[in-house]
PDB file of C-alpha atoms in Angstrom:
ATOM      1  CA  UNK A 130     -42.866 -33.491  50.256  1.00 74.00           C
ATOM      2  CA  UNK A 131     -43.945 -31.612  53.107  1.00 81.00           C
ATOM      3  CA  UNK A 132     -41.492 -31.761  56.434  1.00 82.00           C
ATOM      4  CA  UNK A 133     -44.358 -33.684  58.487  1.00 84.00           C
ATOM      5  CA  UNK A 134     -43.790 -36.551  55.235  1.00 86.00           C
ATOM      6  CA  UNK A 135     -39.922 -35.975  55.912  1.00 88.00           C
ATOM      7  CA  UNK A 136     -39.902 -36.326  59.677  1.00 88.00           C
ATOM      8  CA  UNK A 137     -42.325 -39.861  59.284  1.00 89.00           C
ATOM      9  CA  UNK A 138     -39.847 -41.315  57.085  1.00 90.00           C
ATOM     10  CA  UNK A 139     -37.110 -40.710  59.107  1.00 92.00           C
ATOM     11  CA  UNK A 140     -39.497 -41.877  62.238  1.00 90.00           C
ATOM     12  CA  UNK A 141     -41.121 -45.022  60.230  1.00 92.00           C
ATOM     13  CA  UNK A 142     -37.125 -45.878  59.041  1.00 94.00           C
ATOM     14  CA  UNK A 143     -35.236 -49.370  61.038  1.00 95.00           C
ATOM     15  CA  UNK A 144     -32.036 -47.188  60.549  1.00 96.00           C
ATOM     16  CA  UNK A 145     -32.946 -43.826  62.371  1.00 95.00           C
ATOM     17  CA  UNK A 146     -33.946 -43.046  65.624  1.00 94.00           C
ATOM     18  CA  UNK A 147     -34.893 -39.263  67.438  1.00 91.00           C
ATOM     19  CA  UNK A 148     -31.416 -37.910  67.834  1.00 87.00           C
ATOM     20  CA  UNK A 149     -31.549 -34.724  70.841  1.00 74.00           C
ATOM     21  CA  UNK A 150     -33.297 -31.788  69.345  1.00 68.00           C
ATOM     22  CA  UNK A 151     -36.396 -30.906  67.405  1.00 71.00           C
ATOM     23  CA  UNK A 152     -36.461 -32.337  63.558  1.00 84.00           C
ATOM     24  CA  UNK A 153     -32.904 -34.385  64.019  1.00 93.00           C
ATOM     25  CA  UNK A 154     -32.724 -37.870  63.561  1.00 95.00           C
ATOM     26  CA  UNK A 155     -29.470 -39.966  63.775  1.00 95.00           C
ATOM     27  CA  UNK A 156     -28.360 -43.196  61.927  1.00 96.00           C
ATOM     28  CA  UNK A 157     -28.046 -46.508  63.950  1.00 94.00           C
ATOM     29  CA  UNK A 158     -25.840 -48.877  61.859  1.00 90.00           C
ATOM     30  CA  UNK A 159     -22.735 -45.931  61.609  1.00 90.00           C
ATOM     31  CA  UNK A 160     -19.591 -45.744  63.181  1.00 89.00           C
ATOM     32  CA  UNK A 161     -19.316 -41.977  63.800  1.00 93.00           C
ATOM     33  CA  UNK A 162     -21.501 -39.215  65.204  1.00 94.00           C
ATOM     34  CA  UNK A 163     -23.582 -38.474  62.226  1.00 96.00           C
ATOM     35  CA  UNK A 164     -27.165 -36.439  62.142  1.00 96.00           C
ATOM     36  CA  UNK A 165     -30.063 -35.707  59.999  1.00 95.00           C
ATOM     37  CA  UNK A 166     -32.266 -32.393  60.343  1.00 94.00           C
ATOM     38  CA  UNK A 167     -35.161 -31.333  58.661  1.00 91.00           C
ATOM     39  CA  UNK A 168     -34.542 -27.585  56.904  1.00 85.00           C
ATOM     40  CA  UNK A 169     -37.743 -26.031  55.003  1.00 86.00           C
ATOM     41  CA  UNK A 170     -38.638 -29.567  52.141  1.00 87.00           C
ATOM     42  CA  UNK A 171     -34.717 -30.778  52.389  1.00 92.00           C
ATOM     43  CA  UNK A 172     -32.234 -32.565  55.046  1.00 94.00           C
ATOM     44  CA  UNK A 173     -28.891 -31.310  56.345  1.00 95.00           C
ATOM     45  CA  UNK A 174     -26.836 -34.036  56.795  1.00 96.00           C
ATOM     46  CA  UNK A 175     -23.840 -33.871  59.674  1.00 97.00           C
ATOM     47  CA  UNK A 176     -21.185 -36.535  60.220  1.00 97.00           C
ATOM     48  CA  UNK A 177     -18.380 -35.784  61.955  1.00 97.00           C
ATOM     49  CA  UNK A 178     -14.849 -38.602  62.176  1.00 97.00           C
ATOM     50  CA  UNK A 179     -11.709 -37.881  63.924  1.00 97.00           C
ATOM     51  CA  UNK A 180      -8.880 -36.802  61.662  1.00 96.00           C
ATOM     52  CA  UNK A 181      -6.016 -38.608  60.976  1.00 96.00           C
ATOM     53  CA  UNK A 182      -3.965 -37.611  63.965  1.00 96.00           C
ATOM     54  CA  UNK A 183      -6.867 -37.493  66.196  1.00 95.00           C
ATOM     55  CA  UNK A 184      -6.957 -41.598  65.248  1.00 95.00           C
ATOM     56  CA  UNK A 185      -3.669 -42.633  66.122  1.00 95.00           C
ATOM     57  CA  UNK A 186      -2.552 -43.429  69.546  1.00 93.00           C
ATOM     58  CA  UNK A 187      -0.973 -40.997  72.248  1.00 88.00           C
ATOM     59  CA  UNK A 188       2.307 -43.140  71.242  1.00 86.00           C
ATOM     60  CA  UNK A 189       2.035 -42.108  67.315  1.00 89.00           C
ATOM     61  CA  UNK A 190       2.845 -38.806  66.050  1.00 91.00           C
ATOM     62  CA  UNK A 191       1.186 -37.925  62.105  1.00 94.00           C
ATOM     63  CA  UNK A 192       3.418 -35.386  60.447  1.00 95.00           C
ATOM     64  CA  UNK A 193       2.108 -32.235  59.373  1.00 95.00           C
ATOM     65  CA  UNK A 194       3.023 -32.795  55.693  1.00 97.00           C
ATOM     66  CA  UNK A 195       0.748 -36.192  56.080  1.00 96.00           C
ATOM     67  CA  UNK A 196      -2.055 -34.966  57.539  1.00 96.00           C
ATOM     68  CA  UNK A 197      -2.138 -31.951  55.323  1.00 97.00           C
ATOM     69  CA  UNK A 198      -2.121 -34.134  52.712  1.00 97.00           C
ATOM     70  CA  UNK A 199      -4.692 -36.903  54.066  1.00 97.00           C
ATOM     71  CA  UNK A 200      -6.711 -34.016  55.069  1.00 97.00           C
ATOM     72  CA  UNK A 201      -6.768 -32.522  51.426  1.00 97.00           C
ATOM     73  CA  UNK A 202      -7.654 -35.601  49.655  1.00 97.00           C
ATOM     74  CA  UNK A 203     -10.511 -36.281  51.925  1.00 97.00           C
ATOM     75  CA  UNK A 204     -12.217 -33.000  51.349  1.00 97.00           C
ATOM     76  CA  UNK A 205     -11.583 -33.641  47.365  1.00 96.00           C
ATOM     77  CA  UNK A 206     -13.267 -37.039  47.819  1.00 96.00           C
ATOM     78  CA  UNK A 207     -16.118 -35.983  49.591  1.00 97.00           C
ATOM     79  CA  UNK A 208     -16.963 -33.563  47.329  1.00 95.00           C
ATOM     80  CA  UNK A 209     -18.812 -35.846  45.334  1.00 92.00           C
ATOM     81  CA  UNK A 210     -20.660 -37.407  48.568  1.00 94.00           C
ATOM     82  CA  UNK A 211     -24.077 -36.110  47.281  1.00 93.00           C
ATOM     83  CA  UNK A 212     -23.840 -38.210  43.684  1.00 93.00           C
ATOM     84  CA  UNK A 213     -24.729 -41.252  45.711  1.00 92.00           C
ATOM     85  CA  UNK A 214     -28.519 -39.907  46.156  1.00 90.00           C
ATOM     86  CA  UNK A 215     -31.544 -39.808  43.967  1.00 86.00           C
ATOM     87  CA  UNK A 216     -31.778 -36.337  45.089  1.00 86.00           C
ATOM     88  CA  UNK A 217     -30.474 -33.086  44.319  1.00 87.00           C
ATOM     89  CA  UNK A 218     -27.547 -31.306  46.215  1.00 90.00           C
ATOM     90  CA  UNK A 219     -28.857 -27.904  47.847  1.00 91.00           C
ATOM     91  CA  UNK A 220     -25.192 -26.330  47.291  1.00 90.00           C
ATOM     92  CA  UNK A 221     -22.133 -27.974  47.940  1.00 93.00           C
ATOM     93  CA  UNK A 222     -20.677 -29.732  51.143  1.00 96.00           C
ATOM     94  CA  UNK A 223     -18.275 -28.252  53.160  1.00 97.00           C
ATOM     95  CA  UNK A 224     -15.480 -30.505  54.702  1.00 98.00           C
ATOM     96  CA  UNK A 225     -14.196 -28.662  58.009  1.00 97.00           C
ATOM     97  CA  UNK A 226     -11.458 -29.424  60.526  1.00 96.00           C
ATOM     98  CA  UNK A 227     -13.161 -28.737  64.341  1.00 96.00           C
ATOM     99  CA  UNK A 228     -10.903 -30.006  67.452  1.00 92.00           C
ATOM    100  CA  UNK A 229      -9.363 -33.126  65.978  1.00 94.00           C
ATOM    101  CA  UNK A 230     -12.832 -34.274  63.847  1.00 96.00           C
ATOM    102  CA  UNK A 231     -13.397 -33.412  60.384  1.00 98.00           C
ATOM    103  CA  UNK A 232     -17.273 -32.498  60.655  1.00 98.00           C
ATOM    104  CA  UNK A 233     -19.121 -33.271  56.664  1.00 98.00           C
ATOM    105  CA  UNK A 234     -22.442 -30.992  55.975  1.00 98.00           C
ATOM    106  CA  UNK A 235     -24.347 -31.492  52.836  1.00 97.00           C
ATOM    107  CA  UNK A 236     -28.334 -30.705  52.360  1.00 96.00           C
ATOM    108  CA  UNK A 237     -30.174 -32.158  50.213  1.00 94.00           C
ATOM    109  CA  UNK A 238     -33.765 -32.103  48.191  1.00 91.00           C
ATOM    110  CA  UNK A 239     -36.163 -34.284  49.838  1.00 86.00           C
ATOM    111  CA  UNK A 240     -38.684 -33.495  47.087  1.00 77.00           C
ATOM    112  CA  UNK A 241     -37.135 -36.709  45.207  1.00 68.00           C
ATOM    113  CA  UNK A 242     -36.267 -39.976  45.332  1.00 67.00           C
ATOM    114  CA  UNK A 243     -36.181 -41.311  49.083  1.00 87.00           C
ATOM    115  CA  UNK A 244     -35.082 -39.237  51.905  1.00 91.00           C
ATOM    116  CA  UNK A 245     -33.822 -41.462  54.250  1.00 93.00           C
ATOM    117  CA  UNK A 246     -32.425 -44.006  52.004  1.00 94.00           C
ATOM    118  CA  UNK A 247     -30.671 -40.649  50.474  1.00 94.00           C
ATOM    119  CA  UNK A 248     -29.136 -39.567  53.505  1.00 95.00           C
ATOM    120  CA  UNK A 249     -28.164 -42.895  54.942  1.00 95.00           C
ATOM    121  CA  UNK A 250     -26.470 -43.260  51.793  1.00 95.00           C
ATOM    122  CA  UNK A 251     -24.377 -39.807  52.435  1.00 96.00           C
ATOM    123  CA  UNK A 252     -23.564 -41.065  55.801  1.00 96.00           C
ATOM    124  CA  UNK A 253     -22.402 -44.874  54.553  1.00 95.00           C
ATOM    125  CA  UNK A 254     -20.381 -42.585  51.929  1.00 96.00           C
ATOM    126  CA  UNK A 255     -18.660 -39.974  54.047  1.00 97.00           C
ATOM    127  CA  UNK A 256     -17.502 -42.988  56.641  1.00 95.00           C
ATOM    128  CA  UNK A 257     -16.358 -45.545  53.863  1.00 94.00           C
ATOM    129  CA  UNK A 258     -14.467 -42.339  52.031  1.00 96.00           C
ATOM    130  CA  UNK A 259     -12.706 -41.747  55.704  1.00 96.00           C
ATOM    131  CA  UNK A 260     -11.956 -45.479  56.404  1.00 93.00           C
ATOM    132  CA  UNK A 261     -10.806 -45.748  52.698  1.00 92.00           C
ATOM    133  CA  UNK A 262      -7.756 -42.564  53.666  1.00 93.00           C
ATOM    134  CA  UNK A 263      -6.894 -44.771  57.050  1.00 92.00           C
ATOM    135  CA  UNK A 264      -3.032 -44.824  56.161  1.00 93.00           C
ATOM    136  CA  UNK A 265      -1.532 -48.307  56.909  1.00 90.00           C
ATOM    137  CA  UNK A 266       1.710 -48.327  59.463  1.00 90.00           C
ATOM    138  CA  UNK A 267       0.627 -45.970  62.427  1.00 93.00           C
ATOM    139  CA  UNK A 268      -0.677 -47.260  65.444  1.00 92.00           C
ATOM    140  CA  UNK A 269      -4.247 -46.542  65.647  1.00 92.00           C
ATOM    141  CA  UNK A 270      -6.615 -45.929  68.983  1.00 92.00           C
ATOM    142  CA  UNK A 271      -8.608 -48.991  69.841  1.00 93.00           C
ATOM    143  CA  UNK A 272     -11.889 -47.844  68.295  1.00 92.00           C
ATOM    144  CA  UNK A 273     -10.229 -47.110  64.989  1.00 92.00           C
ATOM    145  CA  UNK A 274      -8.390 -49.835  65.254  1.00 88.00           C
ATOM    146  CA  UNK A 275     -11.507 -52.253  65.962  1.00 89.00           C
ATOM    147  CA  UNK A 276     -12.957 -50.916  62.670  1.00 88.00           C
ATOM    148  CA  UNK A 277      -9.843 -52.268  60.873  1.00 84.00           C
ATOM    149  CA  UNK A 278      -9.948 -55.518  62.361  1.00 83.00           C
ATOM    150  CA  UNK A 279     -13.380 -56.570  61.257  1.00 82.00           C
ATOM    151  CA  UNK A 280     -12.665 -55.344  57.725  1.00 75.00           C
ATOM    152  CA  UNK A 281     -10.010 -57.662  57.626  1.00 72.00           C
ATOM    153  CA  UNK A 282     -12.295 -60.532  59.195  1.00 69.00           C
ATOM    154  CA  UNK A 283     -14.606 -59.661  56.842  1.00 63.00           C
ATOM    155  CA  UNK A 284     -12.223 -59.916  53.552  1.00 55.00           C
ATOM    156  CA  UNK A 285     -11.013 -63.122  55.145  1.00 56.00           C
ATOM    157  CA  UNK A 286     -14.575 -64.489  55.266  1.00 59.00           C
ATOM    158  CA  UNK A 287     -15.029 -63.393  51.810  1.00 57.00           C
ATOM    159  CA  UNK A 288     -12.192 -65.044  50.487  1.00 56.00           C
ATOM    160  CA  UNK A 289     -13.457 -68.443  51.837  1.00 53.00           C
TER     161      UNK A 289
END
């Protein structure tokens, strides 16, 4: 698949739009800051979601022990974020810590299967994963917060 077939699947897709810069695309039914590039026949995908402390309010404190530990578990889930494609994993993601986000980078083959799906499927995994390691008891910032509230509405409604 040529990057010209890459970049008008990504254009022709209802969940992408042009995201700033040449070749990046960005998801429109996510949560978090996430982007798709186009890199010589494959696509680097980049989502980045505020780490545990960075989530809680100005009025909760996360211990060090706890976020080391939240921290850790995250990056050994989302090691196996690229199993969710039809494609193959160009090397491994890397999980960093960068100013209170954790920022996820994977690239994979978009010789196979279908691109976009593929990496909207990376993105849907690397959020759930996060929202999955939300730790119940602290106080959370409004927009994290939000994000818990319709889960619960939405187990409610499923429970009807």
């Amino acid at each position: 698949m040529s990057d010209g077939d890459i970049r008008g699947a990504f254009a022709t897709h209802p969940k992408f739009e042009d995201a700033a810069g040449d070749d990046a695309y960005a998801p429109t039914s996510n949560d978090w800051d996430a982007t798709v590039t186009i890199e010589d026949g494959a696509v680097a995908v980049t989502v980045r979601v505020p780490t545990l402390s960075a989530a809680v309010t100005e009025h909760d404190e996360v211990a060090d022990v706890v976020e080391e530990g939240w921290f850790e578990t995250l990056e050994l889930r989302l090691a196996d974020a690229t199993n969710v494609t039809r494609a193959e994993a160009r090397g491994d993601p890397s999980v960093e810590r960068d100013d209170g986000d954790v920022v996820f980078e994977a690239t994979i083959d978009a010789r196979s299967g279908n691109v976009a799906d593929d990496a909207l499927a990376v993105v849907n995994y690397v959020e759930g994963t996060w929202f999955e390691g939300i730790i119940p008891g602290y106080d959370y910032r409004e927009d994290v917060q939000d994000l818990r509230d319709r889960a619960a509405g939405n187990a409610q409604a499923d429970q009807l």
